[in-house]
Tab-separated table of C-alpha atoms and ligand atoms in Angstrom:
chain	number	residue	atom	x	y	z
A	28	UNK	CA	23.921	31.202	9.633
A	29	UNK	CA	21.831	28.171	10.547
A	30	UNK	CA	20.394	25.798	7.682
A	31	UNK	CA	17.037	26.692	6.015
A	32	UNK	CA	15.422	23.094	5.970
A	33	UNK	CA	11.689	22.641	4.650
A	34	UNK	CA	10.403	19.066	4.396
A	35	UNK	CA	7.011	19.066	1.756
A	36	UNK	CA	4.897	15.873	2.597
A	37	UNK	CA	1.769	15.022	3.690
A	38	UNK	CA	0.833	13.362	7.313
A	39	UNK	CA	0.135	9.646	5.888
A	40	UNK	CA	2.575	9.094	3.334
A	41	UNK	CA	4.715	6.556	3.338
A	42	UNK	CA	7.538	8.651	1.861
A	43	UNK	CA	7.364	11.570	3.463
A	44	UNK	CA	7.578	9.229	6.927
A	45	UNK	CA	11.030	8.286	5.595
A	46	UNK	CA	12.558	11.444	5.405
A	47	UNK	CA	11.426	11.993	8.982
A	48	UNK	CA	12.428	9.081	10.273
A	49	UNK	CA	15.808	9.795	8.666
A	50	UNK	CA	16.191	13.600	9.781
A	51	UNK	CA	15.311	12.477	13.243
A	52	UNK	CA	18.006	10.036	13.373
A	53	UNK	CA	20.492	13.227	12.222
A	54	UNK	CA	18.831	15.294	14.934
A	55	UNK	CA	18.426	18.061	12.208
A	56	UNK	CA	15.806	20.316	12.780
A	57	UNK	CA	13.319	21.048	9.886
A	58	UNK	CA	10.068	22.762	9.020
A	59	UNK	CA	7.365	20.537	7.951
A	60	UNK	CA	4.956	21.876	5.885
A	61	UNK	CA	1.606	19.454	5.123
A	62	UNK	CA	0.873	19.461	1.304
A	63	UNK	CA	-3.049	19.197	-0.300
A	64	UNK	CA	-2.187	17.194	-2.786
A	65	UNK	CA	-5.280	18.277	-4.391
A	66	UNK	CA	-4.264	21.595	-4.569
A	67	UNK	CA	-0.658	21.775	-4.846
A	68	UNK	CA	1.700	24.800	-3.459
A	69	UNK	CA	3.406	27.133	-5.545
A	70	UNK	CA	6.481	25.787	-3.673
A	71	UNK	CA	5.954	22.278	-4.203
A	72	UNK	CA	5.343	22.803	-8.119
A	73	UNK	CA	8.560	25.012	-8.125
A	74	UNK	CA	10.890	22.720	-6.627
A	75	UNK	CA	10.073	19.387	-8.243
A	76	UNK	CA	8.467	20.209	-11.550
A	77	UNK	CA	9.140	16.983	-12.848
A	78	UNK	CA	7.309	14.825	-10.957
A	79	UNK	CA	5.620	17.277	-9.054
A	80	UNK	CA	5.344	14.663	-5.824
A	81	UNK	CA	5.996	14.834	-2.253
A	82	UNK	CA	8.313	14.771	-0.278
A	83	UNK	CA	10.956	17.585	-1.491
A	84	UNK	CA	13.181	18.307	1.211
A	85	UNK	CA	14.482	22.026	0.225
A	86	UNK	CA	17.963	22.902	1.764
A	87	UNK	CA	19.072	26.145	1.615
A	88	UNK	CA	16.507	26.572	-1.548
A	89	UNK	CA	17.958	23.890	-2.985
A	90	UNK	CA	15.503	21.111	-3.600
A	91	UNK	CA	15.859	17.241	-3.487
A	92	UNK	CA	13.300	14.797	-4.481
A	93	UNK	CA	12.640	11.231	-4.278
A	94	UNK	CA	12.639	9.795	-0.682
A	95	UNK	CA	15.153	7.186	-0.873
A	96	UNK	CA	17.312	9.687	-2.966
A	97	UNK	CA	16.753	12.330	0.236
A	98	UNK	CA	17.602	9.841	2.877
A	99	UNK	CA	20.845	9.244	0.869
A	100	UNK	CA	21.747	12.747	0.943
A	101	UNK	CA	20.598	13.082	4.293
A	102	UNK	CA	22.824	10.963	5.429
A	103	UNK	CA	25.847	12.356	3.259
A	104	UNK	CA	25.232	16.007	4.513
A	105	UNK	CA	24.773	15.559	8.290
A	106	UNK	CA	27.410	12.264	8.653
A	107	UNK	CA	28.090	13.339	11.952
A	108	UNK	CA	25.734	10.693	13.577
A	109	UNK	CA	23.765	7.355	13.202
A	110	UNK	CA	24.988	6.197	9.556
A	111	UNK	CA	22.318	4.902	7.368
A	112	UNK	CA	24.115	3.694	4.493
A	113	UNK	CA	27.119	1.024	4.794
A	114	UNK	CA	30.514	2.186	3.885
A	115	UNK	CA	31.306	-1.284	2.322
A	116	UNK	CA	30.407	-0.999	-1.590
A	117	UNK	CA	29.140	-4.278	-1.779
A	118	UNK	CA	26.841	-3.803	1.223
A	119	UNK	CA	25.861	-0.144	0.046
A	120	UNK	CA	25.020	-2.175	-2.973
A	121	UNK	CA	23.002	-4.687	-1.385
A	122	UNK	CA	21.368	-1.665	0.999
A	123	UNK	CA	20.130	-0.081	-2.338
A	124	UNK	CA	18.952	-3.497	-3.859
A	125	UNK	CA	16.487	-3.939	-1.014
A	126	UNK	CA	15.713	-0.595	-0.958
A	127	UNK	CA	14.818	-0.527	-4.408
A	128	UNK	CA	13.064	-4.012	-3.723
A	129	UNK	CA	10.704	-2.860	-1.106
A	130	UNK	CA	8.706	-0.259	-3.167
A	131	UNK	CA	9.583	0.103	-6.941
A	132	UNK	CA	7.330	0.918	-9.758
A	133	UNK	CA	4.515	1.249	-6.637
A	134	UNK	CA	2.363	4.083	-6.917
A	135	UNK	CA	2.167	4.948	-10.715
A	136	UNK	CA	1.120	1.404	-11.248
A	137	UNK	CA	-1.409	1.711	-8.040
A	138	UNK	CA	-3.143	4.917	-8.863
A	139	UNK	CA	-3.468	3.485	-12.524
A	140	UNK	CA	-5.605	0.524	-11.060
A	141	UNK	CA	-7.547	2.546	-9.143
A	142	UNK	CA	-8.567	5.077	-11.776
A	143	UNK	CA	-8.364	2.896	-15.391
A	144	UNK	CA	-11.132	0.526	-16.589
A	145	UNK	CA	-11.526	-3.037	-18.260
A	146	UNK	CA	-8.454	-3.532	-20.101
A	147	UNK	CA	-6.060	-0.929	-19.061
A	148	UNK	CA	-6.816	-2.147	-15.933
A	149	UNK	CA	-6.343	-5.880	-16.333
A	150	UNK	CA	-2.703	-4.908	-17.660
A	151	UNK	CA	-1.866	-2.827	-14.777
A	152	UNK	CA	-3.342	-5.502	-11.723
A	153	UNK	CA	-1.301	-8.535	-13.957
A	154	UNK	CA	1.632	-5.795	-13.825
A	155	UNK	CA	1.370	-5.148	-10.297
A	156	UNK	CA	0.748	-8.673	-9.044
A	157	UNK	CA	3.955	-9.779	-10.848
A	158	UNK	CA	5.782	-7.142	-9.106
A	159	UNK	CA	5.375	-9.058	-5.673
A	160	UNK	CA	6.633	-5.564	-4.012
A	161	UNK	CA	5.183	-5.090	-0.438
A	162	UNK	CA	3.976	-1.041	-1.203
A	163	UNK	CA	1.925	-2.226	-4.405
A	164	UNK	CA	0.165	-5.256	-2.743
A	165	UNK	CA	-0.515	-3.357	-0.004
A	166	UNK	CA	-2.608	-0.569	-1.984
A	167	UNK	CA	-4.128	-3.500	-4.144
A	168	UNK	CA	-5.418	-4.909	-0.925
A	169	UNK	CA	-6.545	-2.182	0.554
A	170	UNK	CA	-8.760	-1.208	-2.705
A	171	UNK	CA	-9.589	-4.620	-3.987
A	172	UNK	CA	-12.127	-7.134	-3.280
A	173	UNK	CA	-12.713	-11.220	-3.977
A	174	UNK	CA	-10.592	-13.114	-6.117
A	175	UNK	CA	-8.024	-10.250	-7.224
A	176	UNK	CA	-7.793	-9.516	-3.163
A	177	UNK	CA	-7.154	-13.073	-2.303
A	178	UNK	CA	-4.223	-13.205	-4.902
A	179	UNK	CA	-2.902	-9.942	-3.708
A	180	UNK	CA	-3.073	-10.875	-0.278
A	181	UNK	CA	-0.574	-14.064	-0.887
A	182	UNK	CA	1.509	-11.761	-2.937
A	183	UNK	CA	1.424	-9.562	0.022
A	184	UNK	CA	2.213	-12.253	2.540
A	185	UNK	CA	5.168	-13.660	-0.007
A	186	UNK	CA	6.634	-10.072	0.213
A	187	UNK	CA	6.761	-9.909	3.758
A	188	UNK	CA	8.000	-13.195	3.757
A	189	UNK	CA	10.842	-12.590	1.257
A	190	UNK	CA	11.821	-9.483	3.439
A	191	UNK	CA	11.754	-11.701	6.690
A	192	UNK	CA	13.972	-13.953	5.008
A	193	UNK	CA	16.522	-11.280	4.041
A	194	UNK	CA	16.375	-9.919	7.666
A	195	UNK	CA	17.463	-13.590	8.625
A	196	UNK	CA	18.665	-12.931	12.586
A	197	UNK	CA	19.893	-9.633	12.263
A	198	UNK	CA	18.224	-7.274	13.995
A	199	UNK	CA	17.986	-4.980	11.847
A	200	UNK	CA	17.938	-5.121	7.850
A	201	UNK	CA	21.156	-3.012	8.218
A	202	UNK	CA	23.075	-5.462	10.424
A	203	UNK	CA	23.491	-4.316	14.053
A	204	UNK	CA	22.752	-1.213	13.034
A	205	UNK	CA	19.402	0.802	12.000
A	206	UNK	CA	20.170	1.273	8.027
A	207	UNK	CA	18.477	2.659	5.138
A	208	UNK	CA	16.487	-0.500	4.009
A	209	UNK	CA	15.054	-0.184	7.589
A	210	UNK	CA	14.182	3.075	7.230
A	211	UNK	CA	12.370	2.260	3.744
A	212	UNK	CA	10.346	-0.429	4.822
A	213	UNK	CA	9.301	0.676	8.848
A	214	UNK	CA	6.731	3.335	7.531
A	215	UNK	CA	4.894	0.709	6.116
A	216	UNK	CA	4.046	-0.309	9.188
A	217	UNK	CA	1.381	2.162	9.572
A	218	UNK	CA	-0.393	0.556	7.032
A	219	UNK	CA	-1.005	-3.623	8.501
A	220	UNK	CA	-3.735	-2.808	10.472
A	221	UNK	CA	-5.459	-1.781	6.887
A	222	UNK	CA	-3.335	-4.635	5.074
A	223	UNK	CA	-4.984	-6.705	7.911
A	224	UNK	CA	-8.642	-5.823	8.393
A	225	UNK	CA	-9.186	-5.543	4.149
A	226	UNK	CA	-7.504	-8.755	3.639
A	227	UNK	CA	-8.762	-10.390	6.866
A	228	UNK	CA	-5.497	-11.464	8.245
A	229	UNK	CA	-2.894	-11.714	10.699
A	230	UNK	CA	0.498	-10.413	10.070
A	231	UNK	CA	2.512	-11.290	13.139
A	232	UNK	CA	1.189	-15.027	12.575
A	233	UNK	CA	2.587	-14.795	9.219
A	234	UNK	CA	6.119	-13.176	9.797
A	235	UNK	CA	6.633	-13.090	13.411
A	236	UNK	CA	10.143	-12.436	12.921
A	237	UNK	CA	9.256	-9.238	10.875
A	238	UNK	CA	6.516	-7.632	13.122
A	239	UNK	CA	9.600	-8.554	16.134
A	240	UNK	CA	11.663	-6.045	14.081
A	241	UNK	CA	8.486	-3.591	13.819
A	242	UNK	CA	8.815	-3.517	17.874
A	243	UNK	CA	12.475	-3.024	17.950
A	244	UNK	CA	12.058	-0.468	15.375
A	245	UNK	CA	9.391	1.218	17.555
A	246	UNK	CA	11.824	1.628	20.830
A	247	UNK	CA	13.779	3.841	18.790
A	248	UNK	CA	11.876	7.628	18.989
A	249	UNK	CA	12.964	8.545	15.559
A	250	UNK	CA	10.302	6.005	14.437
A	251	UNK	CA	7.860	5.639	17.301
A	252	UNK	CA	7.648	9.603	17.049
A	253	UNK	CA	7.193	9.455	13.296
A	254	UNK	CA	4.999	6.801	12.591
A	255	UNK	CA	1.308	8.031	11.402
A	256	UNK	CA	-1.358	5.838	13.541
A	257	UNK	CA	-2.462	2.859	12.332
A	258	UNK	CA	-6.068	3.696	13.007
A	259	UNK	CA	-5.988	6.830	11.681
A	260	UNK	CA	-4.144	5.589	8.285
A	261	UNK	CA	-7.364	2.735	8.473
A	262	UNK	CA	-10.001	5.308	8.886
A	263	UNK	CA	-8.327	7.509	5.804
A	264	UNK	CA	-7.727	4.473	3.645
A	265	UNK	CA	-11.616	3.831	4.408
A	266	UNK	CA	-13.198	7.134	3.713
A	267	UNK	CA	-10.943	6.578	0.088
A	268	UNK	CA	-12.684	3.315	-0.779
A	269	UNK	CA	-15.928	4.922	0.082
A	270	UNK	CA	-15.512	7.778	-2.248
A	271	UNK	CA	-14.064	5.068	-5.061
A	272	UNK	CA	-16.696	2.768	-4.621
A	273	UNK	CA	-19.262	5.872	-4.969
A	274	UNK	CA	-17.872	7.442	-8.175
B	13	GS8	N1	9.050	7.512	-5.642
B	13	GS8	C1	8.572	8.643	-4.885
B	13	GS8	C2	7.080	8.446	-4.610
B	13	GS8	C3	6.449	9.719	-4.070
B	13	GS8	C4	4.961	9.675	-4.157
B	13	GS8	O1	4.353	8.723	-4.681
B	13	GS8	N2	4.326	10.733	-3.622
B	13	GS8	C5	2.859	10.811	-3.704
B	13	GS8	C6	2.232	10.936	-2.321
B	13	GS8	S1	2.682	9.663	-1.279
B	13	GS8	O2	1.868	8.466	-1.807
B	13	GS8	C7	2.495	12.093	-4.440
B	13	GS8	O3	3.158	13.112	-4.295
B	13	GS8	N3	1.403	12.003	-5.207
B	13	GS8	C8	0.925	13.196	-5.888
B	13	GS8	C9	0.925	12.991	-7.375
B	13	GS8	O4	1.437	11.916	-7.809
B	13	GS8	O5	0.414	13.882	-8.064
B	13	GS8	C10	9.356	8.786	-3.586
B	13	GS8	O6	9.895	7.766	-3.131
B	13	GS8	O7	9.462	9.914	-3.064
């Protein structure tokens, strides 16, 4: 009997765009069904009651949550094509490090800005600006202005630049091969066009080597086919800050 395989998520998020990305390159076949995160399914509640957050990719009716945790068992389930983890433990290692690097403690610590006050939310911006993780200054530039935005956008720029360094000449973060770090990091992409018109500048003339990865990341369909629009993640991002600024 073939596999029952549901993928939860929403259209924009960058999480949900992992698991994709990462099913695509397994040629599984799925169902995709689009949460309202507002207004959250039965399912959804059901089979992550913990954190109650997309994406849940259910196999079989068994859930699994957490996107880097999915791609991992992605890749362990159907290992019949396109590897995303090393076998090498210290690489795996390494893979998991920058993994890790590219988006912890993100989007607690982001919806917290957005929605505490005064203190509480001095705490959490000083919190997130340390974290110099590409996901968090990203939101923080998108829904900051002024000073705090011009300190995000450097801690923005000094993630990117971190990343470019750890990408070196390799074209791709997994070596010659398209890895899991790679898949992490390339749904971000839909989101520098926003990263760029908020913070009113250019990413390819700050890591040129990174946005040349972006591209070779794009020939491949399992991204290219994947990848929410830039314009349309702007104009969502924008109707957002309209509806912040208004409350
Ligand atoms: N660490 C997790 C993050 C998932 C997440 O933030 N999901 C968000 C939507 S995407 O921005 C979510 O489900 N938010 C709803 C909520 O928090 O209630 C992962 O990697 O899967």
């Amino acid at each position: 009997m073939a596999d029952e395989i549901i993928l939860l998520g929403t259209w924009i998020s960058i999480f949900s765009t992992r698991v994709k990305i990462a099913l695509a390159e397994k040629e599984v076949d799925y169902e995709f069904r689009e949460e309202d995160l507002s207004n959250k399914s039965p399912l959804l509640l059901k089979a992550n009651p913990v954190n109650k957050q997309i994406p849940v990719l259910i196999h079989n009716g068994k859930p699994v949550y957490e996107s880097l945790i999915i791609v991992e068992y992605i890749d362990e389930v159907w290992n019949h094509k396109s590897p995303l983890l090393p076998s090498d433990p210290h690489q795996l290692a390494q893979a998991r490090f920058w993994a890790d690097y590219v988006d912890k403690k993100m989007y607690i610590a982001g919806r917290q800005l957005m929605f505490s006050t005064g203190e509480a939310q001095e705490t959490v911006k000083n919190d997130l600006i340390g974290c110099l993780k590409m996901y968090i200054a990203g939101r923080q530039l998108m829904f900051s202005t002024g000073e705090a935005q011009e300190t995000v956008k450097n801690d923005l720029i000094g993630c990117l630049k971190v990343l470019e360094g750890e990408l070196g000449d390799k074209p791709y973060f997994g070596g010659e091969t398209f890895g899991i770090v790679d898949v992490a990091l390339i749904p971000n992409y839909s989101f520098f066009f926003a990263y760029e018109q908020f913070g009113n500048f250019s990413i390819v003339a700050e890591c040129p080597a990174l946005v040349a990865w972006v591209h070779r990341c794009m020939e491949k369909k399992s991204v290219s086919k994947h990848l929410p629009d830039q314009h349309k993640v702007y104009d969502c991002v924008l109707e957002r800050k309209k509806k912040l600024e208004a409350e």
